[in-house]
GROMACS .gro file of C-alpha atoms in nm:
model
  369
    1UNK     CA    1   0.652   0.360   3.034
    2UNK     CA    2   0.994   0.200   3.120
    3UNK     CA    3   0.840  -0.123   3.186
    4UNK     CA    4   0.688  -0.108   2.882
    5UNK     CA    5   0.961  -0.038   2.694
    6UNK     CA    6   1.184  -0.314   2.875
    7UNK     CA    7   0.864  -0.598   2.776
    8UNK     CA    8   0.928  -0.465   2.409
    9UNK     CA    9   1.312  -0.504   2.436
   10UNK     CA   10   1.265  -0.849   2.580
   11UNK     CA   11   1.033  -0.949   2.326
   12UNK     CA   12   1.244  -0.802   2.023
   13UNK     CA   13   1.600  -0.954   2.129
   14UNK     CA   14   1.354  -1.292   2.198
   15UNK     CA   15   1.253  -1.285   1.819
   16UNK     CA   16   1.595  -1.145   1.688
   17UNK     CA   17   1.858  -1.293   1.850
   18UNK     CA   18   2.178  -1.097   1.772
   19UNK     CA   19   2.039  -0.691   1.717
   20UNK     CA   20   2.290  -0.469   1.818
   21UNK     CA   21   2.263  -0.181   2.070
   22UNK     CA   22   2.209   0.063   1.827
   23UNK     CA   23   1.939  -0.163   1.616
   24UNK     CA   24   1.779  -0.205   1.952
   25UNK     CA   25   1.804   0.171   1.975
   26UNK     CA   26   1.631   0.266   1.602
   27UNK     CA   27   1.348  -0.025   1.695
   28UNK     CA   28   1.263   0.140   2.071
   29UNK     CA   29   1.358   0.518   1.953
   30UNK     CA   30   1.604   0.546   2.279
   31UNK     CA   31   2.000   0.602   2.267
   32UNK     CA   32   2.205   0.286   2.246
   33UNK     CA   33   2.314   0.404   2.659
   34UNK     CA   34   1.960   0.412   2.736
   35UNK     CA   35   1.984   0.071   2.554
   36UNK     CA   36   2.286  -0.083   2.776
   37UNK     CA   37   2.113   0.040   3.112
   38UNK     CA   38   1.778  -0.166   2.996
   39UNK     CA   39   1.960  -0.479   2.948
   40UNK     CA   40   2.106  -0.396   3.256
   41UNK     CA   41   1.777  -0.370   3.464
   42UNK     CA   42   1.653  -0.679   3.292
   43UNK     CA   43   1.903  -0.884   3.384
   44UNK     CA   44   1.832  -0.722   3.741
   45UNK     CA   45   1.512  -0.873   3.704
   46UNK     CA   46   1.607  -1.263   3.613
   47UNK     CA   47   1.568  -1.207   3.198
   48UNK     CA   48   1.876  -1.335   3.057
   49UNK     CA   49   1.961  -1.118   2.833
   50UNK     CA   50   2.345  -1.057   2.731
   51UNK     CA   51   2.583  -0.910   2.480
   52UNK     CA   52   2.798  -0.999   2.286
   53UNK     CA   53   3.110  -0.890   2.108
   54UNK     CA   54   3.229  -1.029   1.729
   55UNK     CA   55   3.038  -1.089   1.369
   56UNK     CA   56   2.773  -1.299   1.497
   57UNK     CA   57   2.744  -1.045   1.800
   58UNK     CA   58   2.449  -0.844   1.932
   59UNK     CA   59   2.187  -0.891   2.214
   60UNK     CA   60   2.044  -1.264   2.284
   61UNK     CA   61   1.834  -1.429   2.528
   62UNK     CA   62   2.017  -1.786   2.744
   63UNK     CA   63   1.957  -2.095   2.506
   64UNK     CA   64   1.625  -2.224   2.616
   65UNK     CA   65   1.483  -1.885   2.735
   66UNK     CA   66   1.112  -1.766   2.669
   67UNK     CA   67   0.880  -1.523   2.744
   68UNK     CA   68   0.511  -1.573   2.840
   69UNK     CA   69   0.243  -1.475   2.685
   70UNK     CA   70   0.049  -1.485   2.949
   71UNK     CA   71   0.150  -1.142   3.094
   72UNK     CA   72  -0.002  -0.914   2.795
   73UNK     CA   73  -0.197  -0.721   2.952
   74UNK     CA   74  -0.635  -0.714   2.806
   75UNK     CA   75  -0.553  -0.367   2.623
   76UNK     CA   76  -0.240  -0.515   2.471
   77UNK     CA   77  -0.425  -0.853   2.379
   78UNK     CA   78  -0.745  -0.648   2.211
   79UNK     CA   79  -0.507  -0.455   1.962
   80UNK     CA   80  -0.373  -0.772   1.904
   81UNK     CA   81  -0.642  -0.975   1.788
   82UNK     CA   82  -0.767  -0.632   1.587
   83UNK     CA   83  -0.413  -0.634   1.377
   84UNK     CA   84  -0.515  -0.887   1.137
   85UNK     CA   85  -0.678  -0.789   0.791
   86UNK     CA   86  -0.873  -1.108   0.673
   87UNK     CA   87  -0.918  -1.022   0.347
   88UNK     CA   88  -0.508  -1.031   0.280
   89UNK     CA   89  -0.500  -1.342   0.501
   90UNK     CA   90  -0.746  -1.452   0.231
   91UNK     CA   91  -0.567  -1.317  -0.042
   92UNK     CA   92  -0.218  -1.462   0.032
   93UNK     CA   93  -0.381  -1.833   0.099
   94UNK     CA   94  -0.287  -1.805   0.481
   95UNK     CA   95  -0.647  -1.792   0.603
   96UNK     CA   96  -0.701  -2.140   0.823
   97UNK     CA   97  -0.308  -2.066   0.973
   98UNK     CA   98  -0.371  -1.716   1.081
   99UNK     CA   99  -0.720  -1.876   1.255
  100UNK     CA  100  -0.505  -2.210   1.363
  101UNK     CA  101  -0.224  -1.924   1.527
  102UNK     CA  102  -0.492  -1.722   1.676
  103UNK     CA  103  -0.656  -2.051   1.830
  104UNK     CA  104  -0.311  -2.149   1.988
  105UNK     CA  105  -0.232  -1.782   2.086
  106UNK     CA  106  -0.638  -1.764   2.283
  107UNK     CA  107  -0.567  -2.133   2.515
  108UNK     CA  108  -0.210  -1.961   2.597
  109UNK     CA  109  -0.409  -1.619   2.795
  110UNK     CA  110  -0.561  -1.575   3.103
  111UNK     CA  111  -0.897  -1.629   3.132
  112UNK     CA  112  -0.948  -1.238   3.182
  113UNK     CA  113  -0.717  -1.130   2.939
  114UNK     CA  114  -0.860  -1.379   2.650
  115UNK     CA  115  -1.199  -1.211   2.696
  116UNK     CA  116  -1.081  -0.884   2.603
  117UNK     CA  117  -0.887  -0.963   2.297
  118UNK     CA  118  -1.281  -1.218   2.214
  119UNK     CA  119  -1.447  -0.899   2.271
  120UNK     CA  120  -1.227  -0.684   2.042
  121UNK     CA  121  -1.301  -0.892   1.715
  122UNK     CA  122  -1.670  -0.934   1.832
  123UNK     CA  123  -1.699  -0.518   1.822
  124UNK     CA  124  -1.468  -0.392   1.493
  125UNK     CA  125  -1.380  -0.464   1.166
  126UNK     CA  126  -1.150  -0.414   0.901
  127UNK     CA  127  -1.302  -0.378   0.568
  128UNK     CA  128  -0.991  -0.299   0.348
  129UNK     CA  129  -1.116  -0.189  -0.038
  130UNK     CA  130  -1.331   0.053  -0.127
  131UNK     CA  131  -1.689   0.143  -0.208
  132UNK     CA  132  -1.875   0.028  -0.486
  133UNK     CA  133  -1.548  -0.247  -0.551
  134UNK     CA  134  -1.578  -0.603  -0.590
  135UNK     CA  135  -1.235  -0.755  -0.429
  136UNK     CA  136  -1.050  -0.994  -0.638
  137UNK     CA  137  -0.692  -1.113  -0.546
  138UNK     CA  138  -0.482  -1.171  -0.818
  139UNK     CA  139  -0.391  -1.509  -0.948
  140UNK     CA  140  -0.043  -1.509  -0.902
  141UNK     CA  141  -0.018  -1.333  -0.533
  142UNK     CA  142  -0.024  -1.654  -0.268
  143UNK     CA  143   0.325  -1.755  -0.494
  144UNK     CA  144   0.465  -1.412  -0.520
  145UNK     CA  145   0.409  -1.404  -0.088
  146UNK     CA  146   0.554  -1.765  -0.123
  147UNK     CA  147   0.884  -1.631  -0.299
  148UNK     CA  148   0.898  -1.256  -0.040
  149UNK     CA  149   0.871  -1.523   0.238
  150UNK     CA  150   1.155  -1.740   0.144
  151UNK     CA  151   1.345  -1.405  -0.002
  152UNK     CA  152   1.357  -1.637  -0.358
  153UNK     CA  153   1.483  -1.452  -0.649
  154UNK     CA  154   1.210  -1.436  -0.897
  155UNK     CA  155   1.181  -1.378  -1.302
  156UNK     CA  156   0.877  -1.119  -1.328
  157UNK     CA  157   0.730  -1.040  -1.595
  158UNK     CA  158   0.392  -0.822  -1.616
  159UNK     CA  159   0.178  -0.586  -1.878
  160UNK     CA  160   0.314  -0.221  -1.842
  161UNK     CA  161   0.002   0.001  -1.913
  162UNK     CA  162   0.067   0.205  -2.230
  163UNK     CA  163   0.032   0.615  -2.205
  164UNK     CA  164  -0.291   0.727  -2.337
  165UNK     CA  165  -0.457   0.413  -2.462
  166UNK     CA  166  -0.190   0.256  -2.635
  167UNK     CA  167  -0.142  -0.105  -2.558
  168UNK     CA  168   0.007  -0.240  -2.304
  169UNK     CA  169   0.337  -0.371  -2.353
  170UNK     CA  170   0.512  -0.674  -2.164
  171UNK     CA  171   0.823  -0.638  -1.934
  172UNK     CA  172   0.990  -0.850  -1.734
  173UNK     CA  173   1.267  -0.856  -1.504
  174UNK     CA  174   1.473  -1.033  -1.288
  175UNK     CA  175   1.365  -0.919  -0.885
  176UNK     CA  176   1.475  -0.990  -0.570
  177UNK     CA  177   1.078  -0.940  -0.340
  178UNK     CA  178   1.122  -0.783  -0.047
  179UNK     CA  179   0.776  -0.721   0.110
  180UNK     CA  180   0.425  -0.696  -0.017
  181UNK     CA  181   0.159  -0.409   0.028
  182UNK     CA  182  -0.130  -0.393   0.051
  183UNK     CA  183  -0.331   0.024  -0.031
  184UNK     CA  184  -0.667   0.061  -0.108
  185UNK     CA  185  -0.770  -0.292  -0.181
  186UNK     CA  186  -0.456  -0.285  -0.424
  187UNK     CA  187  -0.145  -0.544  -0.381
  188UNK     CA  188   0.170  -0.432  -0.437
  189UNK     CA  189   0.495  -0.571  -0.442
  190UNK     CA  190   0.819  -0.368  -0.344
  191UNK     CA  191   1.126  -0.547  -0.484
  192UNK     CA  192   1.487  -0.492  -0.612
  193UNK     CA  193   1.643  -0.568  -0.907
  194UNK     CA  194   1.908  -0.831  -0.893
  195UNK     CA  195   2.243  -0.803  -1.027
  196UNK     CA  196   2.233  -0.444  -1.057
  197UNK     CA  197   1.940  -0.433  -1.310
  198UNK     CA  198   1.883  -0.076  -1.336
  199UNK     CA  199   1.633  -0.113  -1.718
  200UNK     CA  200   1.396   0.154  -1.739
  201UNK     CA  201   1.095   0.114  -1.545
  202UNK     CA  202   1.029   0.497  -1.472
  203UNK     CA  203   0.678   0.514  -1.606
  204UNK     CA  204   0.507   0.599  -1.240
  205UNK     CA  205   0.207   0.361  -1.417
  206UNK     CA  206   0.157   0.151  -1.093
  207UNK     CA  207   0.424  -0.129  -1.264
  208UNK     CA  208   0.677   0.002  -1.161
  209UNK     CA  209   0.877   0.388  -1.124
  210UNK     CA  210   1.045   0.360  -0.782
  211UNK     CA  211   1.443   0.446  -0.842
  212UNK     CA  212   1.726   0.421  -0.551
  213UNK     CA  213   2.084   0.517  -0.561
  214UNK     CA  214   2.345   0.274  -0.604
  215UNK     CA  215   2.401  -0.020  -0.766
  216UNK     CA  216   1.997  -0.217  -0.841
  217UNK     CA  217   1.699  -0.015  -0.767
  218UNK     CA  218   1.408  -0.031  -0.566
  219UNK     CA  219   1.094  -0.077  -0.787
  220UNK     CA  220   0.686  -0.088  -0.687
  221UNK     CA  221   0.473  -0.350  -0.899
  222UNK     CA  222   0.129  -0.329  -0.880
  223UNK     CA  223   0.007  -0.746  -0.871
  224UNK     CA  224  -0.306  -0.749  -1.059
  225UNK     CA  225  -0.007  -0.645  -1.353
  226UNK     CA  226   0.201  -0.941  -1.294
  227UNK     CA  227   0.116  -1.239  -1.562
  228UNK     CA  228   0.388  -1.441  -1.507
  229UNK     CA  229   0.686  -1.562  -1.235
  230UNK     CA  230   0.973  -1.811  -1.302
  231UNK     CA  231   1.260  -1.889  -1.173
  232UNK     CA  232   1.596  -1.728  -1.253
  233UNK     CA  233   1.828  -1.926  -1.525
  234UNK     CA  234   1.984  -2.227  -1.444
  235UNK     CA  235   2.332  -2.193  -1.265
  236UNK     CA  236   2.265  -1.891  -1.132
  237UNK     CA  237   2.150  -1.813  -0.788
  238UNK     CA  238   1.789  -1.880  -0.641
  239UNK     CA  239   1.740  -1.705  -0.316
  240UNK     CA  240   1.888  -1.360  -0.217
  241UNK     CA  241   2.074  -1.204   0.056
  242UNK     CA  242   1.764  -0.947   0.235
  243UNK     CA  243   1.898  -0.644   0.368
  244UNK     CA  244   1.859  -0.604   0.718
  245UNK     CA  245   1.848  -0.223   0.741
  246UNK     CA  246   1.516  -0.249   0.514
  247UNK     CA  247   1.185  -0.133   0.675
  248UNK     CA  248   0.942  -0.225   0.459
  249UNK     CA  249   0.729   0.043   0.623
  250UNK     CA  250   0.924   0.319   0.636
  251UNK     CA  251   1.046   0.237   0.261
  252UNK     CA  252   0.679   0.264   0.173
  253UNK     CA  253   0.596   0.544   0.369
  254UNK     CA  254   0.963   0.787   0.262
  255UNK     CA  255   0.830   0.699  -0.112
  256UNK     CA  256   0.419   0.654  -0.186
  257UNK     CA  257   0.388   1.034  -0.245
  258UNK     CA  258   0.634   1.050  -0.462
  259UNK     CA  259   0.534   0.740  -0.646
  260UNK     CA  260   0.149   0.912  -0.664
  261UNK     CA  261   0.301   1.213  -0.795
  262UNK     CA  262   0.503   0.994  -1.084
  263UNK     CA  263   0.187   0.839  -1.186
  264UNK     CA  264   0.061   1.209  -1.329
  265UNK     CA  265   0.165   1.247  -1.625
  266UNK     CA  266  -0.068   1.443  -1.814
  267UNK     CA  267  -0.100   1.871  -1.752
  268UNK     CA  268  -0.436   1.967  -1.807
  269UNK     CA  269  -0.545   2.306  -1.764
  270UNK     CA  270  -0.927   2.377  -1.627
  271UNK     CA  271  -1.140   2.681  -1.568
  272UNK     CA  272  -1.363   2.631  -1.290
  273UNK     CA  273  -1.654   2.772  -1.123
  274UNK     CA  274  -1.680   2.832  -0.745
  275UNK     CA  275  -1.886   2.485  -0.672
  276UNK     CA  276  -1.624   2.326  -0.928
  277UNK     CA  277  -1.364   2.438  -0.793
  278UNK     CA  278  -1.493   2.314  -0.417
  279UNK     CA  279  -1.612   1.912  -0.563
  280UNK     CA  280  -1.249   1.966  -0.708
  281UNK     CA  281  -1.082   1.702  -0.467
  282UNK     CA  282  -1.406   1.447  -0.461
  283UNK     CA  283  -1.276   1.384  -0.826
  284UNK     CA  284  -0.945   1.366  -0.882
  285UNK     CA  285  -0.618   1.167  -0.761
  286UNK     CA  286  -0.545   1.342  -0.410
  287UNK     CA  287  -0.198   1.339  -0.510
  288UNK     CA  288  -0.295   1.597  -0.785
  289UNK     CA  289  -0.531   1.868  -0.483
  290UNK     CA  290  -0.284   2.025  -0.329
  291UNK     CA  291  -0.039   2.159  -0.662
  292UNK     CA  292  -0.375   2.215  -0.841
  293UNK     CA  293  -0.500   2.408  -0.574
  294UNK     CA  294  -0.149   2.627  -0.512
  295UNK     CA  295  -0.167   2.669  -0.933
  296UNK     CA  296  -0.489   2.836  -0.883
  297UNK     CA  297  -0.560   3.185  -0.992
  298UNK     CA  298  -0.765   3.442  -0.860
  299UNK     CA  299  -1.136   3.438  -0.932
  300UNK     CA  300  -1.183   3.646  -1.214
  301UNK     CA  301  -1.447   3.906  -1.296
  302UNK     CA  302  -1.725   3.592  -1.327
  303UNK     CA  303  -1.531   3.385  -1.045
  304UNK     CA  304  -1.364   3.168  -1.248
  305UNK     CA  305  -1.100   3.041  -1.157
  306UNK     CA  306  -0.778   2.909  -1.347
  307UNK     CA  307  -0.568   2.630  -1.280
  308UNK     CA  308  -0.330   2.373  -1.382
  309UNK     CA  309  -0.409   1.988  -1.288
  310UNK     CA  310  -0.228   1.682  -1.322
  311UNK     CA  311  -0.342   1.308  -1.409
  312UNK     CA  312  -0.250   1.018  -1.495
  313UNK     CA  313  -0.381   1.035  -1.889
  314UNK     CA  314  -0.576   1.217  -2.101
  315UNK     CA  315  -0.839   0.945  -2.031
  316UNK     CA  316  -0.848   0.931  -1.690
  317UNK     CA  317  -0.866   1.279  -1.682
  318UNK     CA  318  -1.157   1.350  -1.923
  319UNK     CA  319  -1.334   1.050  -1.685
  320UNK     CA  320  -1.277   1.291  -1.362
  321UNK     CA  321  -1.371   1.606  -1.484
  322UNK     CA  322  -1.686   1.507  -1.671
  323UNK     CA  323  -1.801   1.481  -1.319
  324UNK     CA  324  -1.821   1.794  -1.277
  325UNK     CA  325  -2.093   1.889  -1.610
  326UNK     CA  326  -2.097   2.284  -1.666
  327UNK     CA  327  -1.858   2.362  -1.380
  328UNK     CA  328  -1.555   2.323  -1.522
  329UNK     CA  329  -1.373   2.420  -1.897
  330UNK     CA  330  -1.116   2.235  -2.004
  331UNK     CA  331  -0.893   2.465  -2.161
  332UNK     CA  332  -0.563   2.287  -2.256
  333UNK     CA  333  -0.457   2.030  -2.427
  334UNK     CA  334  -0.653   2.094  -2.715
  335UNK     CA  335  -0.661   1.752  -2.799
  336UNK     CA  336  -0.862   1.668  -2.409
  337UNK     CA  337  -1.079   1.984  -2.489
  338UNK     CA  338  -1.211   1.816  -2.820
  339UNK     CA  339  -1.290   1.525  -2.638
  340UNK     CA  340  -1.529   1.744  -2.424
  341UNK     CA  341  -1.670   1.923  -2.711
  342UNK     CA  342  -1.782   1.643  -2.907
  343UNK     CA  343  -1.848   1.484  -2.600
  344UNK     CA  344  -2.076   1.787  -2.464
  345UNK     CA  345  -2.247   1.836  -2.858
  346UNK     CA  346  -2.333   1.456  -2.811
  347UNK     CA  347  -2.555   1.525  -2.478
  348UNK     CA  348  -2.730   1.800  -2.610
  349UNK     CA  349  -2.829   1.592  -2.971
  350UNK     CA  350  -2.911   1.353  -2.712
  351UNK     CA  351  -3.124   1.565  -2.512
  352UNK     CA  352  -3.272   1.784  -2.778
  353UNK     CA  353  -3.609   1.678  -2.788
  354UNK     CA  354  -3.841   1.502  -2.536
  355UNK     CA  355  -3.859   1.137  -2.638
  356UNK     CA  356  -4.140   1.030  -2.840
  357UNK     CA  357  -4.305   0.826  -2.553
  358UNK     CA  358  -4.189   0.868  -2.206
  359UNK     CA  359  -4.164   0.578  -2.002
  360UNK     CA  360  -4.406   0.595  -1.711
  361UNK     CA  361  -4.653   0.717  -2.056
  362UNK     CA  362  -4.568   0.373  -2.207
  363UNK     CA  363  -4.591   0.120  -1.867
  364UNK     CA  364  -4.953   0.277  -1.762
  365UNK     CA  365  -5.081   0.207  -2.135
  366UNK     CA  366  -4.973  -0.125  -2.147
  367UNK     CA  367  -5.130  -0.174  -1.823
  368UNK     CA  368  -5.508  -0.084  -1.947
  369UNK     CA  369  -5.519  -0.335  -2.205
   0.00000   0.00000   0.00000
């Protein structure tokens, strides 16, 4: 275990010169005292790692020293080659670069390790988008990715969906794009408002809504709703100084649950059969299920359960609950109940009588002519 940690520490210092003992302790999940002891162990093993004081201090490797990838264990090589997302790289316009990098990496590996890496590619494939969903890369994703890579400030314009069928509104924000996230086949950009801009945006509709205390605020935007990217006004700064403590994965994990709940702006009261209750997690948003089930009443004399459900909008709630058919009754709001009443009446009228000519009869008669 310690040997693996020492290798990780050497690689961290090589790729991020100047990491402090505190930063290394967080990355390795150990104490700062352990980091100091590990640095001494690396020095004794011949790895020229040293600690420097001052504003530009931290841990560094001797100039020109590089670790060798030929020390990779076969299992490590397997996981390394499994870490790629072909569709994501294609969306970002990086598939050719990734293929070249993979070839270069393969050429540096020992033959035994190379075989293990190639075997993993033949055995495992990650297909991120959900079933029955045709993946399509947002048109501005590659340009936005370049802004993320270069820490470039952009004026981001996007179409913010209106509530309950209202038309979308055009909004622009000056943002510092910190990172891109691919979630269930949908791309999001995590950004911070530039120059302390803390205007509105808390709609939780997939285009914004994550706020942070202090100057500026964090926002999450769906990339497929971004309509334009432009540089900031002439004379202003073109690049931003990235917060060295920002961790994209940790930020997303910490805010994703809260963000998902901000999407749920409409409250619906329903009555369900036992079958409908069991099917509820399959038809509504996952973020709403736990709260809905917690609000469920005990079954009444007919075995029906009443609960409160949150949804993005009445349109979404209608589409989701319609899948449960007669095993759900909407009690409120009245407008949604009226929509189901109209739907039920239309279906009853449509199926009141058999069609005059059954399809199979028509096709059979035509075949006899």
